[in-house]
PDB file of C-alpha atoms in Angstrom:
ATOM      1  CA  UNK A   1       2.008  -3.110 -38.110  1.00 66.00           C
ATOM      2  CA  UNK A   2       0.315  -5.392 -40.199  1.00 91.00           C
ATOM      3  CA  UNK A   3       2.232  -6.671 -43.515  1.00 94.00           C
ATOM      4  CA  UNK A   4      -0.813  -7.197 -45.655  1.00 95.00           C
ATOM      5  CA  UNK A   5      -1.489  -3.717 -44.663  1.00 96.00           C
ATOM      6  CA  UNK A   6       1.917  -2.072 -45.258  1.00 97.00           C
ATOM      7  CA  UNK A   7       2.397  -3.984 -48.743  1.00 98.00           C
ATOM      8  CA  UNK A   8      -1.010  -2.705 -49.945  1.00 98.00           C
ATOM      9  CA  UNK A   9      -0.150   1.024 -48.631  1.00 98.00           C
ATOM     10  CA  UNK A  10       2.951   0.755 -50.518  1.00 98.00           C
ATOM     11  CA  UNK A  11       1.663  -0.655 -53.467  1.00 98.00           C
ATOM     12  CA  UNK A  12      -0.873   2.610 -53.610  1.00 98.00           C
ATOM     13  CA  UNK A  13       2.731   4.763 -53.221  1.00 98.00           C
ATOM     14  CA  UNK A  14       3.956   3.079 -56.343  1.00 98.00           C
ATOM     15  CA  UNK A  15       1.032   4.257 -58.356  1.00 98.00           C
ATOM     16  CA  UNK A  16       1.805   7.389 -57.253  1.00 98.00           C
ATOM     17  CA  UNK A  17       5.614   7.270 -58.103  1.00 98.00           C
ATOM     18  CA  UNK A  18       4.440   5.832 -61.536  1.00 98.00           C
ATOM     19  CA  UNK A  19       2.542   9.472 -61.730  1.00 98.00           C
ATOM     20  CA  UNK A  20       5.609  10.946 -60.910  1.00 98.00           C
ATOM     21  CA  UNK A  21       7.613   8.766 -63.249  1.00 97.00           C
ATOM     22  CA  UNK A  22       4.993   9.694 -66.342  1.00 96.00           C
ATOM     23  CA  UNK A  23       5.570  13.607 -65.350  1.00 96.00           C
ATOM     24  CA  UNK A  24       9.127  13.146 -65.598  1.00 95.00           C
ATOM     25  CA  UNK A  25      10.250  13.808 -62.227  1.00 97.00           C
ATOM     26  CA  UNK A  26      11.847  11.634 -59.703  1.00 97.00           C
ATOM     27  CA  UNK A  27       9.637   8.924 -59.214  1.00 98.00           C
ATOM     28  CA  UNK A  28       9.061   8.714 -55.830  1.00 98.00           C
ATOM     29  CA  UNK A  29       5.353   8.415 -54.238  1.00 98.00           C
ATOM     30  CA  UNK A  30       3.952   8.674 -50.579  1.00 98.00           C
ATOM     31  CA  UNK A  31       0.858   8.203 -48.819  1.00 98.00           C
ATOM     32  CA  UNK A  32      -0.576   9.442 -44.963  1.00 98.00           C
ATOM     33  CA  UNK A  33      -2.179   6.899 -43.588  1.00 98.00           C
ATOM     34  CA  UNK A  34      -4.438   8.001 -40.606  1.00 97.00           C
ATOM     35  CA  UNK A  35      -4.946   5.272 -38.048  1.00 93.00           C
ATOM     36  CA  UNK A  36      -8.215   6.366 -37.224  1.00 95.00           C
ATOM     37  CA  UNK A  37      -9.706   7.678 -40.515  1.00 96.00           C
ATOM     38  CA  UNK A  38      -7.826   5.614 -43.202  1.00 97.00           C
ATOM     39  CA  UNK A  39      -6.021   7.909 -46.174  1.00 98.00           C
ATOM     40  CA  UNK A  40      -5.428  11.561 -45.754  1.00 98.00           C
ATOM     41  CA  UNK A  41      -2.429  12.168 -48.931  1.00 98.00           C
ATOM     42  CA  UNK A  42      -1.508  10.753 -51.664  1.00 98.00           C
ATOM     43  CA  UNK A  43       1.241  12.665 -53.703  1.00 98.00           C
ATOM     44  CA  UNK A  44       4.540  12.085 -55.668  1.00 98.00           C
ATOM     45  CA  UNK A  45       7.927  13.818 -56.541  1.00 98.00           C
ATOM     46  CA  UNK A  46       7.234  17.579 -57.684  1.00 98.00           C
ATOM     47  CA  UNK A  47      10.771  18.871 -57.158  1.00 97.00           C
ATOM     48  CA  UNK A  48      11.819  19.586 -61.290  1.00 95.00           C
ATOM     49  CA  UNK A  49       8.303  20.997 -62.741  1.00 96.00           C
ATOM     50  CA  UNK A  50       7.528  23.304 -59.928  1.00 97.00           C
ATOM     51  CA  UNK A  51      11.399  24.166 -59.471  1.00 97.00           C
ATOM     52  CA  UNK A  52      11.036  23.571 -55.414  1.00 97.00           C
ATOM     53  CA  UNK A  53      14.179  22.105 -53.657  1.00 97.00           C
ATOM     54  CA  UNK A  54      11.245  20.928 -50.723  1.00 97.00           C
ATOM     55  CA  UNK A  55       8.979  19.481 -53.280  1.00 98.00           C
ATOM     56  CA  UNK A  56       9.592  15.960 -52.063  1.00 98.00           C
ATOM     57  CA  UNK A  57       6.701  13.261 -52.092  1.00 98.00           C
ATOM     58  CA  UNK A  58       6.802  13.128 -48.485  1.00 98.00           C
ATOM     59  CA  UNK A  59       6.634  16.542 -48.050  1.00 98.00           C
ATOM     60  CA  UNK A  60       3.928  17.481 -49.937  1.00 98.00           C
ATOM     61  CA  UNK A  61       2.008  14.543 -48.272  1.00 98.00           C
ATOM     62  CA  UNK A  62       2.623  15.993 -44.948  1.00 98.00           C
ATOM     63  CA  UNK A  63       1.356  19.047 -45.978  1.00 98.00           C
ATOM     64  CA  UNK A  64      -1.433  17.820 -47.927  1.00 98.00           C
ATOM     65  CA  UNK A  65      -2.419  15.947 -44.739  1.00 98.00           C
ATOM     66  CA  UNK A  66      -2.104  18.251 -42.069  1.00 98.00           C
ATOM     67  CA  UNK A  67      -4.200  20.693 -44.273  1.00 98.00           C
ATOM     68  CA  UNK A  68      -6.990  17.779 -44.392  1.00 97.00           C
ATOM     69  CA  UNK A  69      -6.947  17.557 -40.321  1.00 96.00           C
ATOM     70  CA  UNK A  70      -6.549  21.223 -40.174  1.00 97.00           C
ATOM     71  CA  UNK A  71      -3.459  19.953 -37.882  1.00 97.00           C
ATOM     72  CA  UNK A  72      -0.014  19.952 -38.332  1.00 97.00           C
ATOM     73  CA  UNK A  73       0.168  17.283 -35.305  1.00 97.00           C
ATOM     74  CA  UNK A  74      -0.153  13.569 -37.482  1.00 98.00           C
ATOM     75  CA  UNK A  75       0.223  11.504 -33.906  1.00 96.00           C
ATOM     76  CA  UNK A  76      -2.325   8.693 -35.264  1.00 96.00           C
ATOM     77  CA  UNK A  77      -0.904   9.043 -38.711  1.00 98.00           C
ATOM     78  CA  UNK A  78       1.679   6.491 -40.913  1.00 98.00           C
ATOM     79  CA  UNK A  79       3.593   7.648 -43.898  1.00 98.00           C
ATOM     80  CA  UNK A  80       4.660   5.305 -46.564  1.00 98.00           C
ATOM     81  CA  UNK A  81       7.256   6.405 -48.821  1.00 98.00           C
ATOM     82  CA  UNK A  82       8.577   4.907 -52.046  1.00 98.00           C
ATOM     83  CA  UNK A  83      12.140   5.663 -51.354  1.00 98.00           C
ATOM     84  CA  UNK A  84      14.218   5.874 -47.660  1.00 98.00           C
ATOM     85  CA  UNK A  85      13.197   9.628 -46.738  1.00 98.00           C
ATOM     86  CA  UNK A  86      16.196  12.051 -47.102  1.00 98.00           C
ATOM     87  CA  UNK A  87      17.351  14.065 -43.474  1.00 97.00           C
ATOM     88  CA  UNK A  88      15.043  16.760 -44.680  1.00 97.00           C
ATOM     89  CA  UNK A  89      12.031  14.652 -44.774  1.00 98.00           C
ATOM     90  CA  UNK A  90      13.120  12.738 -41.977  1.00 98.00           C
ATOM     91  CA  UNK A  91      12.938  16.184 -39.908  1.00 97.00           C
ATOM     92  CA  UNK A  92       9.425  17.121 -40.934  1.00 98.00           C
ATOM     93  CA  UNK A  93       8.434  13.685 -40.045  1.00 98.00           C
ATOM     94  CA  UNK A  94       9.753  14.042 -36.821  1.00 97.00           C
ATOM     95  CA  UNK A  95       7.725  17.664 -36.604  1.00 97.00           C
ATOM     96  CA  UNK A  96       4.719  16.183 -37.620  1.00 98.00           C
ATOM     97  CA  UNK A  97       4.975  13.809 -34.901  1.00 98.00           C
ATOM     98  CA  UNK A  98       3.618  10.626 -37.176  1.00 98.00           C
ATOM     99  CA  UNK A  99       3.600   7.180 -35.789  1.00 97.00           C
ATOM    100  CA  UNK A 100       5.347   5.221 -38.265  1.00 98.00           C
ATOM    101  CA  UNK A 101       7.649   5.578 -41.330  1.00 98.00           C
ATOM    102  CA  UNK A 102       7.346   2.724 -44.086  1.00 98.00           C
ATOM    103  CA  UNK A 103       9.698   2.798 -46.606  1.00 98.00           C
ATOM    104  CA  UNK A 104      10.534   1.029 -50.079  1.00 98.00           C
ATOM    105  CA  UNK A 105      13.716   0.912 -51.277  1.00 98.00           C
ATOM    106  CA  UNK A 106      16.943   2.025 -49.544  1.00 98.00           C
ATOM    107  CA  UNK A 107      19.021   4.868 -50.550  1.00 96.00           C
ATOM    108  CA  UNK A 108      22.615   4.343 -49.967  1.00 95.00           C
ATOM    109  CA  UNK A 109      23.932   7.663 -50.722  1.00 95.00           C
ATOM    110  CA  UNK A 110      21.253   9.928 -49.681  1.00 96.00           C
ATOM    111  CA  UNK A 111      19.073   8.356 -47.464  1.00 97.00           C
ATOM    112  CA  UNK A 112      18.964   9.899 -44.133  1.00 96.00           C
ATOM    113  CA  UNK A 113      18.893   6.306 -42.194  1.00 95.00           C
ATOM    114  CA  UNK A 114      21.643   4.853 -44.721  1.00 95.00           C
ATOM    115  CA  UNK A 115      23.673   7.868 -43.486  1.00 94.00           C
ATOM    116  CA  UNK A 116      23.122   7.469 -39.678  1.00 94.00           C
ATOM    117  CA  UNK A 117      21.214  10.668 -39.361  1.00 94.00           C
ATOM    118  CA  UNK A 118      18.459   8.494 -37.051  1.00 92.00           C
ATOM    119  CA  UNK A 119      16.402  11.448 -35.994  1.00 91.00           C
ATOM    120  CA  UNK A 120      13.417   9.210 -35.285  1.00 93.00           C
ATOM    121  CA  UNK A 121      15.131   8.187 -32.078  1.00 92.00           C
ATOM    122  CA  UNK A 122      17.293  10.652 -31.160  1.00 92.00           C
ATOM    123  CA  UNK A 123      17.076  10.741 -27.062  1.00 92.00           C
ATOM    124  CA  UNK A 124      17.058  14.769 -27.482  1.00 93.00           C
ATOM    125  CA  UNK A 125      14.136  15.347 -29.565  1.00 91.00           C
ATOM    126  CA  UNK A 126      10.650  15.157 -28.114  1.00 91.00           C
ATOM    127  CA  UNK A 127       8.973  12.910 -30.726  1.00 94.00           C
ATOM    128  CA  UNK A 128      10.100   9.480 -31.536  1.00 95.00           C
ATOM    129  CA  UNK A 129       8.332   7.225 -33.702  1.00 97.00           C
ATOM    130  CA  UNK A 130       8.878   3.541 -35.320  1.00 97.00           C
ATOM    131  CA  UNK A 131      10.069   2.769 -39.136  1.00 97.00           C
ATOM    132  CA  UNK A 132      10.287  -0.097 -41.293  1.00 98.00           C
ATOM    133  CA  UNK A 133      11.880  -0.429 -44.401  1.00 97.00           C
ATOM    134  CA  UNK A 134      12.777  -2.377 -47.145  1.00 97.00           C
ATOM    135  CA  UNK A 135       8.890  -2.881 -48.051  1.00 98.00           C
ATOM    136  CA  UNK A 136       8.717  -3.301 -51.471  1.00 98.00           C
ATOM    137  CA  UNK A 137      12.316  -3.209 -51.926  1.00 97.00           C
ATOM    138  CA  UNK A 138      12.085  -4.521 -54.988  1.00 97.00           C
ATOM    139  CA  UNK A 139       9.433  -2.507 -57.218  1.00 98.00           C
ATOM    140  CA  UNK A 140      10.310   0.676 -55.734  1.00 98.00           C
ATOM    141  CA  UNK A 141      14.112   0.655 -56.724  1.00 97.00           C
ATOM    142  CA  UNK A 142      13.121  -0.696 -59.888  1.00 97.00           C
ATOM    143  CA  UNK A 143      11.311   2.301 -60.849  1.00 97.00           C
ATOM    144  CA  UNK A 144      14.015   4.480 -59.580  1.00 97.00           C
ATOM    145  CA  UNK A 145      16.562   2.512 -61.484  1.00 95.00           C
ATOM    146  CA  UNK A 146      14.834   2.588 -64.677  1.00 95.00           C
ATOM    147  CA  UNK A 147      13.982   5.837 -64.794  1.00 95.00           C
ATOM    148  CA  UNK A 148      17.765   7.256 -64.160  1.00 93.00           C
ATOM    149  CA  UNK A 149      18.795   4.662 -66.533  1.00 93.00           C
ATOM    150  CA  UNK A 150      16.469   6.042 -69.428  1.00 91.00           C
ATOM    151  CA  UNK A 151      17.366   9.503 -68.810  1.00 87.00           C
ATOM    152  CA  UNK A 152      21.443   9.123 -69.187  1.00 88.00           C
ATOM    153  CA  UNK A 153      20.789   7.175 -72.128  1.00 86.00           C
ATOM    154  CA  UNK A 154      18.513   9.968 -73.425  1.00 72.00           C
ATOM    155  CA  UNK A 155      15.729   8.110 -73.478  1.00 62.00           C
ATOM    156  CA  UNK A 156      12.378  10.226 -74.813  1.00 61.00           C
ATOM    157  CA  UNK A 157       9.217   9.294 -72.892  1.00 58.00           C
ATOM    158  CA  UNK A 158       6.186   8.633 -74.959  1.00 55.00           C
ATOM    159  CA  UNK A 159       3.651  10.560 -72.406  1.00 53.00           C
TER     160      UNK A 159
END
């Protein structure tokens, strides 16, 4: 994996968290990256509007490109994800049999990795696939932070 490559990817997640962020939902972005044909998804956080307990960035980007390869099989494909994917995300990713995970900041608490749920290399699954994280680190818990910090302190957003 090349840095340049995984900063700029991630940088193009953050716009999409910032979408997410101006919405008022969890900002949290993600973006398919196929190897082979370049970007396939780009989508955010759409849990609170559309009231959908799977409406996670990196499950609607999944989705979004498996319906552009008319595939549910992402083998060539990288997903880049604002936040460390929860164990539900982490499962699809493993379904969708992607290549690699890229993630921005770490989540302690709910973070599947953080938690020891490591389902990318589990010996008795049949897809295993490489992940960095901490990309970003920075920016992307920023965003988090200051978004959970303007809403307990009731915070009205301008948008």
């Amino acid at each position: 994996m090349d840095m340049a490559e995984n900063l700029w990817y991630m940088g193009l997640a953050l716009e999409e968290a910032d979408k997410a962020y101006k919405k008022n939902e969890v900002p949290i972005g993600a973006i398919v990256v196929s190897q082979s044909q370049g970007i396939l998804a780009k989508t955010f956080n759409l849990k609170e509007s559309t009231y959908d307990p799977c409406g996670h960035a990196e499950l609607l980007a999944l989705a979004k490109a498996g319906l552009s390869q008319s595939n549910w099989r992402l083998t060539d494909c990288n997903i880049y994800v604002t936040l460390e994917p929860c164990p539900m995300c982490l499962s699809a990713m493993v379904q969708a049999r992607i290549d690699t995970l890229v993630f921005g900041a770490y989540d302690l608490k709910g973070g599947a990795l953080s938690l020891g749920y490591n389902l990318h290399n589990n010996p008795k699954l049949n897809h295993h696939f490489k992940i960095m994280g901490g990309v970003k680190h920075y920016a992307c818990s920023n965003v988090l932070s200051t978004f959970f910090r303007e809403k307990r302190s009731g915070f009205k957003q301008k948008y």
